[in-house]
Every structure is written in C-alpha cells, then in structure tokens.
XYZ file of C-alpha atoms in Angstrom:
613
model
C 25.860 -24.754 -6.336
C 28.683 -26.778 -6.581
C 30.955 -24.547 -4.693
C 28.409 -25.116 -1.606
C 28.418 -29.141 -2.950
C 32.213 -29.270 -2.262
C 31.988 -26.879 1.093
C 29.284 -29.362 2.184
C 32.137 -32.626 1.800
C 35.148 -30.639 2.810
C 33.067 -29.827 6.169
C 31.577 -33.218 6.564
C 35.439 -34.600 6.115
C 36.838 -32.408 8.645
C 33.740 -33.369 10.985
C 34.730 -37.214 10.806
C 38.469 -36.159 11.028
C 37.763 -34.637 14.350
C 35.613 -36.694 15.985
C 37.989 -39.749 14.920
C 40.688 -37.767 16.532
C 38.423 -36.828 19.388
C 37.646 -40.445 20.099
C 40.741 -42.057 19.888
C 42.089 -39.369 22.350
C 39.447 -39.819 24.548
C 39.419 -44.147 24.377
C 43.351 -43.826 25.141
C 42.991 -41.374 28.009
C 40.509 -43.223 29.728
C 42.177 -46.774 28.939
C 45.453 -45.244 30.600
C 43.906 -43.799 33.843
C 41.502 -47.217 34.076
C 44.803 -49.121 34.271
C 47.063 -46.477 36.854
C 43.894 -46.869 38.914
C 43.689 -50.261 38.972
C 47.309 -50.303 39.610
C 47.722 -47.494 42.542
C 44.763 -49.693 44.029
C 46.796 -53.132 43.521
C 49.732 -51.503 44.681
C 47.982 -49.750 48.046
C 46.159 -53.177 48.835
C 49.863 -55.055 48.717
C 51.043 -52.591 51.300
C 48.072 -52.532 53.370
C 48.331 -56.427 53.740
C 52.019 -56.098 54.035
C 51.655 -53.559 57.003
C 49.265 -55.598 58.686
C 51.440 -57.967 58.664
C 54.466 -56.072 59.591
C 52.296 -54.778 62.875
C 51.473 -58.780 63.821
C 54.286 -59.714 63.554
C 56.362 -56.701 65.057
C 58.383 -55.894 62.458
C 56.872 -52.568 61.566
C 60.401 -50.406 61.601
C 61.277 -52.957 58.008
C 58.630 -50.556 56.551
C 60.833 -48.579 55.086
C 62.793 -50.917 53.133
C 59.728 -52.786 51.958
C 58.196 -49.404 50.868
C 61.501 -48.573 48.769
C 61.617 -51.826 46.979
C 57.684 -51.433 45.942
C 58.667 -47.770 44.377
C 60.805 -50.277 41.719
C 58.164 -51.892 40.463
C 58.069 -49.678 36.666
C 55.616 -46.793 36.411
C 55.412 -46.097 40.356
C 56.510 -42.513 40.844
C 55.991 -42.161 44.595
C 54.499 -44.113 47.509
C 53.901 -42.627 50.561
C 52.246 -44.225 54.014
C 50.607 -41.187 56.208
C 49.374 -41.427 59.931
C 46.384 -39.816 61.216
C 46.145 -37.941 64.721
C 44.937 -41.485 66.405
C 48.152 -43.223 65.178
C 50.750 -40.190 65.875
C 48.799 -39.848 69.503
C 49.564 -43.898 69.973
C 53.024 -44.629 68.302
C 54.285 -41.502 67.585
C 55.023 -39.366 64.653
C 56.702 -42.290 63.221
C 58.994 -41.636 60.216
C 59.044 -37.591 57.988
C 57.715 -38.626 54.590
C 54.837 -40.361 57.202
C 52.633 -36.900 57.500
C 50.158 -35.734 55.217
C 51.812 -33.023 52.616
C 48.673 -32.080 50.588
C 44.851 -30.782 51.081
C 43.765 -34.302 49.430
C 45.547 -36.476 52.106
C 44.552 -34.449 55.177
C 41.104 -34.693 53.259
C 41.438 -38.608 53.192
C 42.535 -38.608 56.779
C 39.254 -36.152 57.620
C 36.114 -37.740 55.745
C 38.127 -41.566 55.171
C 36.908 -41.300 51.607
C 39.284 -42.290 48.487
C 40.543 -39.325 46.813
C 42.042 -39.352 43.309
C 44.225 -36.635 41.230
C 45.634 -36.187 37.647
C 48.192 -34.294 37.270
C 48.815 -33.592 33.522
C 51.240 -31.035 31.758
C 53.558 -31.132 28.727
C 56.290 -33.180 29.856
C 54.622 -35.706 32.024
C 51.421 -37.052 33.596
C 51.145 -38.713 36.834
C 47.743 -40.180 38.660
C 47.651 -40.557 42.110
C 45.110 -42.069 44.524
C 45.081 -41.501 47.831
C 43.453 -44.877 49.868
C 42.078 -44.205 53.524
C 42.733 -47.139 55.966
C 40.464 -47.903 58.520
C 40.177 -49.846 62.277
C 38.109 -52.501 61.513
C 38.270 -56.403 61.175
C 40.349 -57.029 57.937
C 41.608 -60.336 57.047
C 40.425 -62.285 59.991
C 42.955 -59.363 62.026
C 41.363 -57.349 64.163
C 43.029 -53.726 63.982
C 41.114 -52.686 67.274
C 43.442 -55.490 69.181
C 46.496 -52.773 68.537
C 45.145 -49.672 67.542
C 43.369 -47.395 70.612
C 40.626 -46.248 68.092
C 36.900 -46.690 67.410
C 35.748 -49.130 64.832
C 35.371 -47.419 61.770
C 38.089 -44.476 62.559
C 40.564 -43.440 59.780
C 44.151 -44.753 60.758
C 46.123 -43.620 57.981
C 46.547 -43.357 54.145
C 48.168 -45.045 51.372
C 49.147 -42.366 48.534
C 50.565 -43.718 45.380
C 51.517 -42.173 42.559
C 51.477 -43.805 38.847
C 53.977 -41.943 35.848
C 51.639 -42.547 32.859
C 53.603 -40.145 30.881
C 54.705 -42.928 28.207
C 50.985 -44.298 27.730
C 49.995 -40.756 27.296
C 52.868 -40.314 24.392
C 52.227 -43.652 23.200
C 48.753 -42.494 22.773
C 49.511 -39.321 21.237
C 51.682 -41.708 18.774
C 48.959 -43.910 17.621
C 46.212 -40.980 17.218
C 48.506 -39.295 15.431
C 48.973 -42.062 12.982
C 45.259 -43.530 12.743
C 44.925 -39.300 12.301
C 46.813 -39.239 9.294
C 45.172 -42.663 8.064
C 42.095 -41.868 8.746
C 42.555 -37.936 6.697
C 43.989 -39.641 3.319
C 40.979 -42.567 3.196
C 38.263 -39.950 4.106
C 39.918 -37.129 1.186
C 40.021 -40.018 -0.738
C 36.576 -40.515 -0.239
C 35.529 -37.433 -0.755
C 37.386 -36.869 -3.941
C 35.924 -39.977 -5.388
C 32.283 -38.721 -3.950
C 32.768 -35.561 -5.219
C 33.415 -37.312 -8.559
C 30.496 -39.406 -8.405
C 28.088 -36.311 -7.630
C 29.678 -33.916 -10.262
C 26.787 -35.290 -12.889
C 23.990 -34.584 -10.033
C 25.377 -31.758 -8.688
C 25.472 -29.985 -12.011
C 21.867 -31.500 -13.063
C 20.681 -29.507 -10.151
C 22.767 -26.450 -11.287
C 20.771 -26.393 -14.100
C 17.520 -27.441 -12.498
C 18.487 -24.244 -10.487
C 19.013 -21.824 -13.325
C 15.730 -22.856 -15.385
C 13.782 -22.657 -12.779
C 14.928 -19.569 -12.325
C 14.335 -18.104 -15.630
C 10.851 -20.593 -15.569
C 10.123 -18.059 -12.397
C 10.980 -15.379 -15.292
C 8.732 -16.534 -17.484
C 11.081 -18.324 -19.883
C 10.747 -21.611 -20.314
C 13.373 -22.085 -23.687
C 16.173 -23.697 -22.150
C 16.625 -27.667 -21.981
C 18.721 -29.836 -19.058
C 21.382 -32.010 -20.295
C 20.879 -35.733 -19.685
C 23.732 -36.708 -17.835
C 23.167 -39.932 -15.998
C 20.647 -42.799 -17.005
C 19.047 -43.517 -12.994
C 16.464 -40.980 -11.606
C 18.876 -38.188 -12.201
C 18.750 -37.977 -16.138
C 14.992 -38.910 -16.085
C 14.177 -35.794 -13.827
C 16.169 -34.290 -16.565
C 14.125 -35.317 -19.392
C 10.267 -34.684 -17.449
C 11.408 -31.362 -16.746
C 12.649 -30.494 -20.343
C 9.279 -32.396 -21.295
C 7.196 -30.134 -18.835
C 9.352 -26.918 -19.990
C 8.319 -27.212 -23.531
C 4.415 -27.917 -22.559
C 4.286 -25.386 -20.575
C 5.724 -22.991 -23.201
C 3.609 -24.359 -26.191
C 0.208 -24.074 -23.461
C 1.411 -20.877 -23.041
C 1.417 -19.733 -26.724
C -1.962 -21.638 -27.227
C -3.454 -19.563 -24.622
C -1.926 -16.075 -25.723
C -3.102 -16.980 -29.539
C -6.502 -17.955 -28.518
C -6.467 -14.851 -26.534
C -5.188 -12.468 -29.320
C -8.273 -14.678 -31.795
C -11.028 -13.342 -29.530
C -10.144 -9.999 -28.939
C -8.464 -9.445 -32.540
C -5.558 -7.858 -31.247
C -1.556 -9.154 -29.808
C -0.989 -7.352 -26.855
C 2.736 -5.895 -25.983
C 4.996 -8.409 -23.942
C 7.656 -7.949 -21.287
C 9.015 -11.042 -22.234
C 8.020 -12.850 -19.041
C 5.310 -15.619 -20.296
C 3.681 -16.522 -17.058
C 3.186 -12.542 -16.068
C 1.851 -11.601 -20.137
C -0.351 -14.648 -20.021
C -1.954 -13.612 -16.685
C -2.039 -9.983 -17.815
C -3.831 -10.647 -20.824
C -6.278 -13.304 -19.074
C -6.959 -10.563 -16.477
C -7.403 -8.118 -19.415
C -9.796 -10.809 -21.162
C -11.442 -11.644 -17.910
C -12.045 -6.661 -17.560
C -13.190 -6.712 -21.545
C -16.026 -9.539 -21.004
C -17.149 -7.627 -17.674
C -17.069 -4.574 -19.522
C -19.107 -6.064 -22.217
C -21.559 -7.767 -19.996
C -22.072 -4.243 -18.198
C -22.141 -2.149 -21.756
C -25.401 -4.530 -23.006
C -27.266 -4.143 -20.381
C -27.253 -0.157 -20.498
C -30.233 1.228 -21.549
C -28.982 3.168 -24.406
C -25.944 4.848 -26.472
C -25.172 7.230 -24.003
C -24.671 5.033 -21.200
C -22.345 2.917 -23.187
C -20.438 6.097 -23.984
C -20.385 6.712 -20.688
C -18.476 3.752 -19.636
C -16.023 4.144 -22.818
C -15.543 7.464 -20.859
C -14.723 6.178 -17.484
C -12.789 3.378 -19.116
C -10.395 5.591 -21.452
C -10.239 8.460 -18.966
C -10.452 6.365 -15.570
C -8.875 3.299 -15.543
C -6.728 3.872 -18.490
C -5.830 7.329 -17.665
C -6.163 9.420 -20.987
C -7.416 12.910 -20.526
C -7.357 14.168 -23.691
C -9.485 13.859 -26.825
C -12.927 12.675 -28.218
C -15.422 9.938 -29.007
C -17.315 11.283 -32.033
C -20.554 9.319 -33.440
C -20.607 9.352 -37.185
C -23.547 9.504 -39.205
C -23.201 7.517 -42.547
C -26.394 8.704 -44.358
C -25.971 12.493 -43.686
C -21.922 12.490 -43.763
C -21.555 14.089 -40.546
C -20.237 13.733 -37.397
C -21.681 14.710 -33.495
C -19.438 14.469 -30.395
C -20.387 12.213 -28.221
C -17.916 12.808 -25.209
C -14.822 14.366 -25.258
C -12.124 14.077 -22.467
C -11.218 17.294 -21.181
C -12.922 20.489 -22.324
C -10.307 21.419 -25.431
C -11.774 20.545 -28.555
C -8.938 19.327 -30.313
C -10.156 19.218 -34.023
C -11.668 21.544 -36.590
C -15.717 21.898 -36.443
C -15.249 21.300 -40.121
C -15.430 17.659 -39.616
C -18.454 17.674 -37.986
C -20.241 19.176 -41.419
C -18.423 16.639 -43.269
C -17.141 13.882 -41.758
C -15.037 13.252 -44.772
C -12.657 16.336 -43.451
C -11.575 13.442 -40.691
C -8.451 11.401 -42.094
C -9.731 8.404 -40.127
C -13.593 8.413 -41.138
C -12.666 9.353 -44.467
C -9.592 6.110 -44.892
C -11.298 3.822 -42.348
C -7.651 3.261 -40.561
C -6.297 4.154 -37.718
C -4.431 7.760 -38.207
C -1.002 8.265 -35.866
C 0.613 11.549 -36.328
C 4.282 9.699 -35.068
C 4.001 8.820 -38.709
C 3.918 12.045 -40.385
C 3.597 15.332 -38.973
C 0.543 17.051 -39.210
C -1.038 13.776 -41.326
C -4.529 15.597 -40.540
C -5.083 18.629 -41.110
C -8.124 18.927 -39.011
C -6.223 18.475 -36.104
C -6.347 22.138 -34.584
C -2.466 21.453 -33.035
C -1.357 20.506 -36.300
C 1.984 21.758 -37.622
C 4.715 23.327 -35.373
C 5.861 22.021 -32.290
C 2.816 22.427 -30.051
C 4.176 19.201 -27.709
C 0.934 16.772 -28.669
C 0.547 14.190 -30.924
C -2.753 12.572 -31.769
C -4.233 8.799 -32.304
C -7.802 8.282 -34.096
C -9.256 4.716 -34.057
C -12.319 4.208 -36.386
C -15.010 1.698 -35.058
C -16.849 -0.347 -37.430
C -20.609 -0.744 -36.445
C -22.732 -2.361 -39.394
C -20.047 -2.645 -42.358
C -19.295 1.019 -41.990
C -17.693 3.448 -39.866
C -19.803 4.389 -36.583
C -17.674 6.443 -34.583
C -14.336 7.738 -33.868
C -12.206 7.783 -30.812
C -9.123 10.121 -30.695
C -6.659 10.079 -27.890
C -4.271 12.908 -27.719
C -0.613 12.689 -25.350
C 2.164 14.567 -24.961
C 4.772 13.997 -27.216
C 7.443 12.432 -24.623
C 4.395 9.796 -24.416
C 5.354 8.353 -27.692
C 6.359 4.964 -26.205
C 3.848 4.446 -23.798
C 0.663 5.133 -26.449
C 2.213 1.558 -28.156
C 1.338 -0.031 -24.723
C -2.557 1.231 -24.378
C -3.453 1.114 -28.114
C -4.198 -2.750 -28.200
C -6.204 -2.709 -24.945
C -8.646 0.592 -26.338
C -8.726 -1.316 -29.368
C -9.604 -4.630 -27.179
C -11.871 -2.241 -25.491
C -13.808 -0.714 -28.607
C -13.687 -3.889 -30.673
C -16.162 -5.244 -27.814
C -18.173 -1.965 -27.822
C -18.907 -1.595 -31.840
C -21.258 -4.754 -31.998
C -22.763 -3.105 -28.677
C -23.301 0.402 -29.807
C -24.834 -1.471 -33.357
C -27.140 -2.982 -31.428
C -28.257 -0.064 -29.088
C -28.293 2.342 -32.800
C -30.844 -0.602 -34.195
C -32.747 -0.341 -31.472
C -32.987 3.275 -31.176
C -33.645 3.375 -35.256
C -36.089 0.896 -34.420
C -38.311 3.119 -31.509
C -37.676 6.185 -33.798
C -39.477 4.887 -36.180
C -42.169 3.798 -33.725
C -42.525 7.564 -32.694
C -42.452 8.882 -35.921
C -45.083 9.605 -38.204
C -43.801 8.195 -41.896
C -45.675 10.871 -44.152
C -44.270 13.892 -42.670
C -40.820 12.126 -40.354
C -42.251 14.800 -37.198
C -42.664 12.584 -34.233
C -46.083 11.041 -33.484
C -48.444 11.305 -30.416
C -47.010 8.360 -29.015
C -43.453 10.311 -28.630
C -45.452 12.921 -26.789
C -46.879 10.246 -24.390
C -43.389 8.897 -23.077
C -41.624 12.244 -22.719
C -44.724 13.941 -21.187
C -44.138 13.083 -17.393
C -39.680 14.094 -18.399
C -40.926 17.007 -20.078
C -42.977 18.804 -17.329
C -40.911 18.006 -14.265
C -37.782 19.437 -16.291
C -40.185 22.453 -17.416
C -41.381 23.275 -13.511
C -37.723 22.104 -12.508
C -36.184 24.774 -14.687
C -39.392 27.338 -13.225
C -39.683 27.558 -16.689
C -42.644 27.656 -19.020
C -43.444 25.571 -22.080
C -45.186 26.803 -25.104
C -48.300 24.708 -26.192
C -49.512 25.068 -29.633
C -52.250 23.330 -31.042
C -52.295 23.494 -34.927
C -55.181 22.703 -37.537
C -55.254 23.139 -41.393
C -58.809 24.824 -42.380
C -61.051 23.256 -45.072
C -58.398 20.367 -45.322
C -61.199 17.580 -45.957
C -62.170 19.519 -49.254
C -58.457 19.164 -50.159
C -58.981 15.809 -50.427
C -62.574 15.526 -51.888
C -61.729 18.043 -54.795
C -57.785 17.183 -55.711
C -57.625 13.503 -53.868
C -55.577 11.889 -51.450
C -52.188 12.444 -52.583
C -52.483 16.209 -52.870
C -53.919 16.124 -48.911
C -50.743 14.548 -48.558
C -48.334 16.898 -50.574
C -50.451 19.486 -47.970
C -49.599 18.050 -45.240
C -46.133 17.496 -45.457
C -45.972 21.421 -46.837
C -47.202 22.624 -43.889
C -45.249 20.223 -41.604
C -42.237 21.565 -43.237
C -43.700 25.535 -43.078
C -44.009 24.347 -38.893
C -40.769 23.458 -38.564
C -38.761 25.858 -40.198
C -40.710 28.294 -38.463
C -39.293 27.389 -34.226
C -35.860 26.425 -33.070
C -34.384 23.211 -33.005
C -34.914 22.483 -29.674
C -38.755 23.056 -30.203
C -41.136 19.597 -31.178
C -43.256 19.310 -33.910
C -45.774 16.670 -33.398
C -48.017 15.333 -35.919
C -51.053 15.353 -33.401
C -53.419 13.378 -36.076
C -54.673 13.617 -39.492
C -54.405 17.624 -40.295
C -53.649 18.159 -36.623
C -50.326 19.252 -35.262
C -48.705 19.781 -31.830
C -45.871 22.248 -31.336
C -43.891 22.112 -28.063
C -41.674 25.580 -27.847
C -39.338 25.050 -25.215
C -38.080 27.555 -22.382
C -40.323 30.612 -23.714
C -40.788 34.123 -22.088
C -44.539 33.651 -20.957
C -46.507 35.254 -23.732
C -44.245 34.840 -26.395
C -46.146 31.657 -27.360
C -48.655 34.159 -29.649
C -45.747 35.758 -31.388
C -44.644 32.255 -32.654
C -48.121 31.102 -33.498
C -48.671 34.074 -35.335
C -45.346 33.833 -37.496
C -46.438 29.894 -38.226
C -49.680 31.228 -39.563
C -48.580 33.623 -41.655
C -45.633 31.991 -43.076
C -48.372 28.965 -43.711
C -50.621 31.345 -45.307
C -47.736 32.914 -48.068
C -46.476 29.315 -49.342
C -47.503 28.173 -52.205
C -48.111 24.215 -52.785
C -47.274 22.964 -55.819
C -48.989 19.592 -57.307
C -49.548 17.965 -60.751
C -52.212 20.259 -62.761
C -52.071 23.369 -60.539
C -51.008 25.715 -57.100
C -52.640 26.340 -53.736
C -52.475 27.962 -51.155
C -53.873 26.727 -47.374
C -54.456 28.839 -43.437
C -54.369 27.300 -40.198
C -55.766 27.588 -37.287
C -53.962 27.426 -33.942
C -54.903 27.832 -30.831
C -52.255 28.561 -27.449
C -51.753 27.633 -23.874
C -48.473 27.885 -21.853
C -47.580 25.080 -19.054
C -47.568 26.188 -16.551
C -48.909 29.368 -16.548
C -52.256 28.439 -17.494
C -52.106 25.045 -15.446
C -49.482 22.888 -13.530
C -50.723 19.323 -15.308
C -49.557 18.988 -18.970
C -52.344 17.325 -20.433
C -54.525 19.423 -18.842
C -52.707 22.050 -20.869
C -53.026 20.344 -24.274
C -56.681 19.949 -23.239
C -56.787 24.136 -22.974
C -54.496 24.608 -26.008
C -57.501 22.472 -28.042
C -60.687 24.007 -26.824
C -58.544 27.702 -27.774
C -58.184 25.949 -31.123
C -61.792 25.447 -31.479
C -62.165 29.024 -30.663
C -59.801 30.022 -33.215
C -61.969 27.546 -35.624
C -65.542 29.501 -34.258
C -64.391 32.944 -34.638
C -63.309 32.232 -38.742
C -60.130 30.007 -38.629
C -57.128 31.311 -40.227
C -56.173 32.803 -36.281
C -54.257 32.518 -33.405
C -56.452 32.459 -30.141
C -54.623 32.203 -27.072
C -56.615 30.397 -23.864
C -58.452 32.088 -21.471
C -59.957 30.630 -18.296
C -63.333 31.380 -19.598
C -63.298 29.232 -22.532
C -63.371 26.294 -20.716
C -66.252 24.892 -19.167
C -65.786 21.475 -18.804
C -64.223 20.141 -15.474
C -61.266 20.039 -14.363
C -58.402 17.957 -16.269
C-alpha cells in the first residue's frame, strides 16, 4: 500500500511538473508571437502611410531607400512591398524583390485577406504577416485619384518578417529555470507529504491486512495507534469492534456447543464455523420438529436413516434398538445389506462393547476392541464407530457407522454432527417408546399379557386387505375352555385364573410367532394363524386341543387337567368380510360345544342360519 502511496505522489509531482512546464511554454510562445504581430502590423502601417505619401507627393522611386532603413529597426528580418496585376498593368513591374515569391502573397494579392506564417526550427524562428493593400479612401487620400482600379481591388502587399529567435531562447531560458524551481519545491513537497502520510498510510496498511484476515475469519490482531486526530481513533473502534466481534463470536459457538452438547470441528475461519454450526443448529431443530411429529418409532428411524445415509453419506452399518428388561437387542435399520456384527449380540446385548460400557467404542483405538465385530482382526480395510443413545437413564439403542480405513480423518468431522443428530432423537424415540408401552398396555389383557379384543379391532381393516392383498388366507380360530365356570365355583377365582393363563400359554406355544393370540373374553380366545395353506387351520386346532388336553395345572392343594373347544373358519375362503368370519368361526364353536366339547369343528355353510354379516 505504500508503494502505490508513493507511486500516487511521484505521479501527481511529475503531473504539476509538466503542466508548469507546459504553461510557461505555452504563455511565452503566445506572448512572443502577440508582440511580432503587433509589430509586423506597426511596421506595415508605417510603410503604407509612408507610400502614400511617397505616391502624393511623387517621390515613389525613394522607396527603396526608405524600405532599407526600416529593415534596421532590431528584430525585422525582411520587408518586402509586392504589386498586384492592376499596379504592374499601370506602372510597371516596378523594382525585382517587388513580385510575389510565395503561395501566401499571391494568396494575399488573390482573396485581399491578411495572411500570417511561423516559421520555427532549431536555430531560429521568424513570423511573418503578409498585409493586403487596398484602393479605397485612406487618410482623407483617395487611392482611386492615381490608381486605374475599382474601389475595393487589392493593389499590393506589405510582407514583413519578425526574427523572434531570441524571445524564443529567452523563453526556453526562463522555463527552464522556473522548471528546475518549480521540480525541487514540488519534491520537496512531496517528501515532506510523504512524511506526513507515512502514519496514515501505514494505519491503512494495517486496516488492509486485518480486514483481510477479519474476511478469514480471524479477528486476533490489533492496529497500532499512531496519530491522535481521526486516524488513531479509527484505529482504536476497529481494534474495539475486532475484539467484540471475536468474543460474540465465541458466545455464540459456546451457546451453540451448550444446546447441542457437543464442539463441532473448526477450520479456523470464525465467521464460516459460526455460520456452519448455526446452519447445522438451524437442520437439527428442523429435524427435531419433523422426528415428533412422526407417528411412531419407525418413522423416526426412518429419518435417522435418510439422515446418516442421505445427507451425511454413510452407507455402512446399523441402528439397533436395545431392550433393557430382556437384555437383547433388534435391528432396527441397517445401512447396506452386510450385517456387520455377530447375531450373538442380539441374544445378549451385553456381547456389544458399547451397550455393555455405555461409551462410544472406536476401533482407531485398538484393533479389534470388539470382538463382535464380524471384520474384526486382520486387515479387512474397515474400521467401525458405535454411539450408544441414552433414552430414559439407560441405553436405548445403538448406532454403528462403519468406513474404510483411509476414512480415518474424515469420521472426526461427522461424529459431532450424528451425535448432534442422535442427542436430539433419544428424548424423541423415549417419548414415541412411552407411548407405544403406553397403547400396549391398552391392547393387552394383564392376566394372561395376549393382546385384547380391542387390538383385534384396530388391525382388523390392515389385517384383511394385507390377507386378500397377499391372495392369501387367514386362519380363524375361535377357542373356549369347557366346564370353566365350575373351575371357579369348586376351587375359586384364583385357580380360574392359574387356568387361564395355562392354557393361554398351551395356545401360544402351540402356532408361530407371527400367529395372534387374542384373549377374546373371559375363557374365550381368538387365534389369528397367518398365511396358512387353506385347510390347514384344523391341523393346528387339533394340535392346540390336544396339547391343552395333556397339561397338567398345578395349584395349591391339588392337579387338573382342562379340554377346549374350538371351532374354525378361514378368511377368505369361507367369506371375504373378516368379522363376518369371526362370526362363522363362533357359531362352529358352538357346534363344537353341541356335539360334546373337547373338538375341533370346522364351519360349514350350513351351520349358519342367521343373515348375512
């Protein structure tokens, strides 16, 4: 900057230089040709007059001599009288030096208009004028009286020529000098300028470079206070506005760090991490405004999905959800199909390091530092990083991101923004697992934990368009223990229950998992088998009443044993509408019940003889 400070004076120096030199030239020039003008025109006037007075009088052949003693007079280089056509054709040619000799005195002669030439070179510089004269009344004297012309008509020419040679070296003399005056006071100037702007000019050197690295985000470096006017008080606001802006700065990005628990990684530029991390605030609120208005678990999981695998770009790994009371773990999603740790865990979620220490596990630590990890050992080019998520004072789920190994660097960069990410989620997903404890236990029954006819009312319309989606068929069984009121007249209440939770359990054991046991009411239950082979509804029904029949129920002061009876229908063999269905798999029930319980009746059409459901 203060190279271009300096350039700036040197250039506006040598810009007054010259256009002091230029003017001076120029004042001189025109001052010497103002004053040969005047002169030539003094000069041609005397000899106009004196030749009209010569031709009165008679005496024109003393021209000559008159003409030579006028060419004394200092400065006059040449004068030279010239006759026009009307004057030779009168009085003759008259003397040599009397024709014209040039283009500009036959042009004088032609037109009668003054002409006027500089000749400059190196040496010398002469100005000549060349005067017309004209017949007409001059004086008082009329020139018509002896001149056979018309009024008006060019006579003749004077032509004098002025040496202005000296006034043009005489000029050159005194430019020259003011030149030379006028260079040392303006360098003088400007060294004494330059001295008086060296504080500024390096106050806005330094303005310069901070602003620069202020542009970089840093905003450490003061301005020295060099002057006490407006100068050194810019100074100091600016240092003042520096360290604001810095301390604002840190205020923000601690704040920031307080409400999503975590420091993000810098570049070092403050302005770009502070509107990274407000931008990354600004995604993690949106994200949890979105996440608590999803309906359930799995569509929160969902948008963990999209946001690790999506936006963050991780395509490896798994989000498992943990379940504290029964020590085992489910997979919720996993990114990519490779399942990247030992089923183990799932059994016993103690076989996960991170479940098992509650912090986060990062195999950059210690190769192979859990062994569940099915890459672990060897170089297999992956390394691993698990994240536990609190939810409720414990651990609720797991996320594991695997990478390639020449990823080592970046993972440091995206682990504080899934941990941003997941902090927001865990009081989220504790919320949504309250909530679903919360309906579970609405649609269970509490005696025997098999879900309750209300269950079977909100996944009835779900369950029957999957079923005829699928063109599948659902098996309907409709179960009743026999004699069960005498249960409870001759042992009491609490035995009726021991029976009813015996044979609950005897249900469920006997159908898959993905088969429902519903306690239908009192001794009554409902069993949904799902995806069946039509008719293979009986072969189930028969195995739950035998294996009913051959357990033995235990109870204070004795054994029993009980029979059920059950009767079948299949949806939608026997009818498109599911409750119709239940209707059918009752009144084959009943039949079951009329023909000596302890059976499995399977509906017919002719059982029924009510109307249509």
């Amino acid at each position: 900057m203060r190279r271009k400070m300096l350039f700036r004076i040197f250039i506006g120096i040598l810009l007054v230089i010259l256009v002091s030199f230029f003017s001076i030239s120029y004042s001189i020039r025109k001052l010497a040709l103002e004053q040969s003008k005047e002169k030539a025109n003094i000069i041609a006037q005397i000899i106009k007059d004196s030749l009209t007075s010569f031709m009165v009088n008679g005496i024109m052949d003393k021209r000559e001599e008159f003409l030579h003693k006028i060419k004394e007079v200092k400065g006059v280089k040449e004068i030279r009288v010239v006759r026009s056509d009307t004057v030779i054709k009168q009085f003759g040619k008259g003397l040599l030096y009397e024709k014209p000799t040039n283009i500009l005195e036959k042009r004088v002669l032609q037109i009668g208009i003054e002409q006027e030439f500089l000749d400059e070179g190196i040496k010398s510089v002469v100005y000549k004028v060349i005067i017309p004269y004209k017949a007409e009344v001059y004086k008082g004297i009329n020139c018509l009286n002896c001149h056979q012309a018309k009024e008006g008509e060019v006579l003749g020419a004077i032509s004098v020529s002025i040496d202005i040679t000296l006034i043009r070296n005489v000029g050159i003399i005194i430019t020259a000098i003011f030149f030379i005056i006028v260079t040392f006071i303006v360098i003088l100037f400007g060294y004494y300028m330059a001295k008086f702007f060296e504080p500024y000019i390096k106050t806005m050197e330094d303005l310069e470079k901070n602003l620069e690295k202020a542009a970089e985000g840093d905003f450490s470096d003061n301005i020295p206070i060099r002057t006490d006017d407006e100068s050194g008080s810019v100074s100091k606001k600016m240092n003042e506005t520096f360290k604001t802006l810095s301390k604002t700065l840190e205020e923000i990005e601690s704040n920031i760090k307080y409400i999503i628990g975590y420091t993000l990684n810098k570049s070092g530029n403050a302005l770009k991490d502070t509107s990274k991390m407000v931008s990354e605030l600004l995604k993690i609120y949106q994200f949890k405004r979105v996440i608590e208005k999803d309906p359930s678990k799995e569509e929160v999981y969902k948008r963990i999905h999209y946001t690790i695998k999506d936006y963050m770009g991780f395509n490896r790994g798994t989000f498992y959800e943990v379940d504290e009371n029964k020590n085992t773990m489910k997979i919720a999603f996993k990114l990519g199909e490779e399942n990247w740790c030992n089923e183990t865990i799932l059994k016993d979620a103690n076989e996960c390091r991170a479940k098992r220490t509650g912090v986060d596990v990062d195999s950059r630590e210690f190769d192979c530092i859990c062994p569940s990890f099915t890459k672990c050992g060897g170089d297999n080019g992956y390394n691993h990083y698990c994240i536990p998520v609190y939810t409720g004072g414990h651990i609720g789920n797991i996320l594991q991101i695997v990478y390639e190994k020449e990823n080592n660097d970046l993972i440091n960069l995206y682990i504080p923004y899934i941990k941003s990410y997941l902090s927001e989620t865990a009081p989220v997903l504790e919320a949504k697992t309250y909530m679903e404890i919360l309906k579970e236990q609405t649609l269970k029954d509490t005696l025997t934990n098999l879900y309750n006819r209300r269950f079977f009312e909100e996944i009835s319309k779900k369950l029957s368009a999957e079923i005829l989606r699928r063109n599948s068929t659902l098996g309907i069984l409709m179960i009743d223990i026999d004699f069960f009121k005498k249960v409870n007249d001759t042992y009491g209440h609490d035995v009726g229950d021991k029976v009813i939770k015996t044979v609950a359990d005897t249900i469920k054991k006997s159908i898959r998992e993905s088969d429902y046991v519903i306690r239908w009411g009192g001794e009554e239950f409902l069993v949904l088998l799902m995806d069946v082979q039509p008719g293979f509804s009986e072969k189930v029904a028969e195995k739950i009443r035998k294996n009913v029949e051959g357990r033995f129920i235990e109870f204070p002061g004795g054994t029993l044993k009980k029979t059920v009876s059950i009767g079948v229908a299949e949806f939608p063999i026997d009818t498109n509408q599911i409750w119709e269905c239940i209707k059918y798999a009752d009144v084959a029930l009943y039949k079951a019940k009329e023909l000596g319980r302890n059976k499995v009746v399977r509906f017919e059409k002719s059982m029924w003889q009510g109307e249509e459901y």
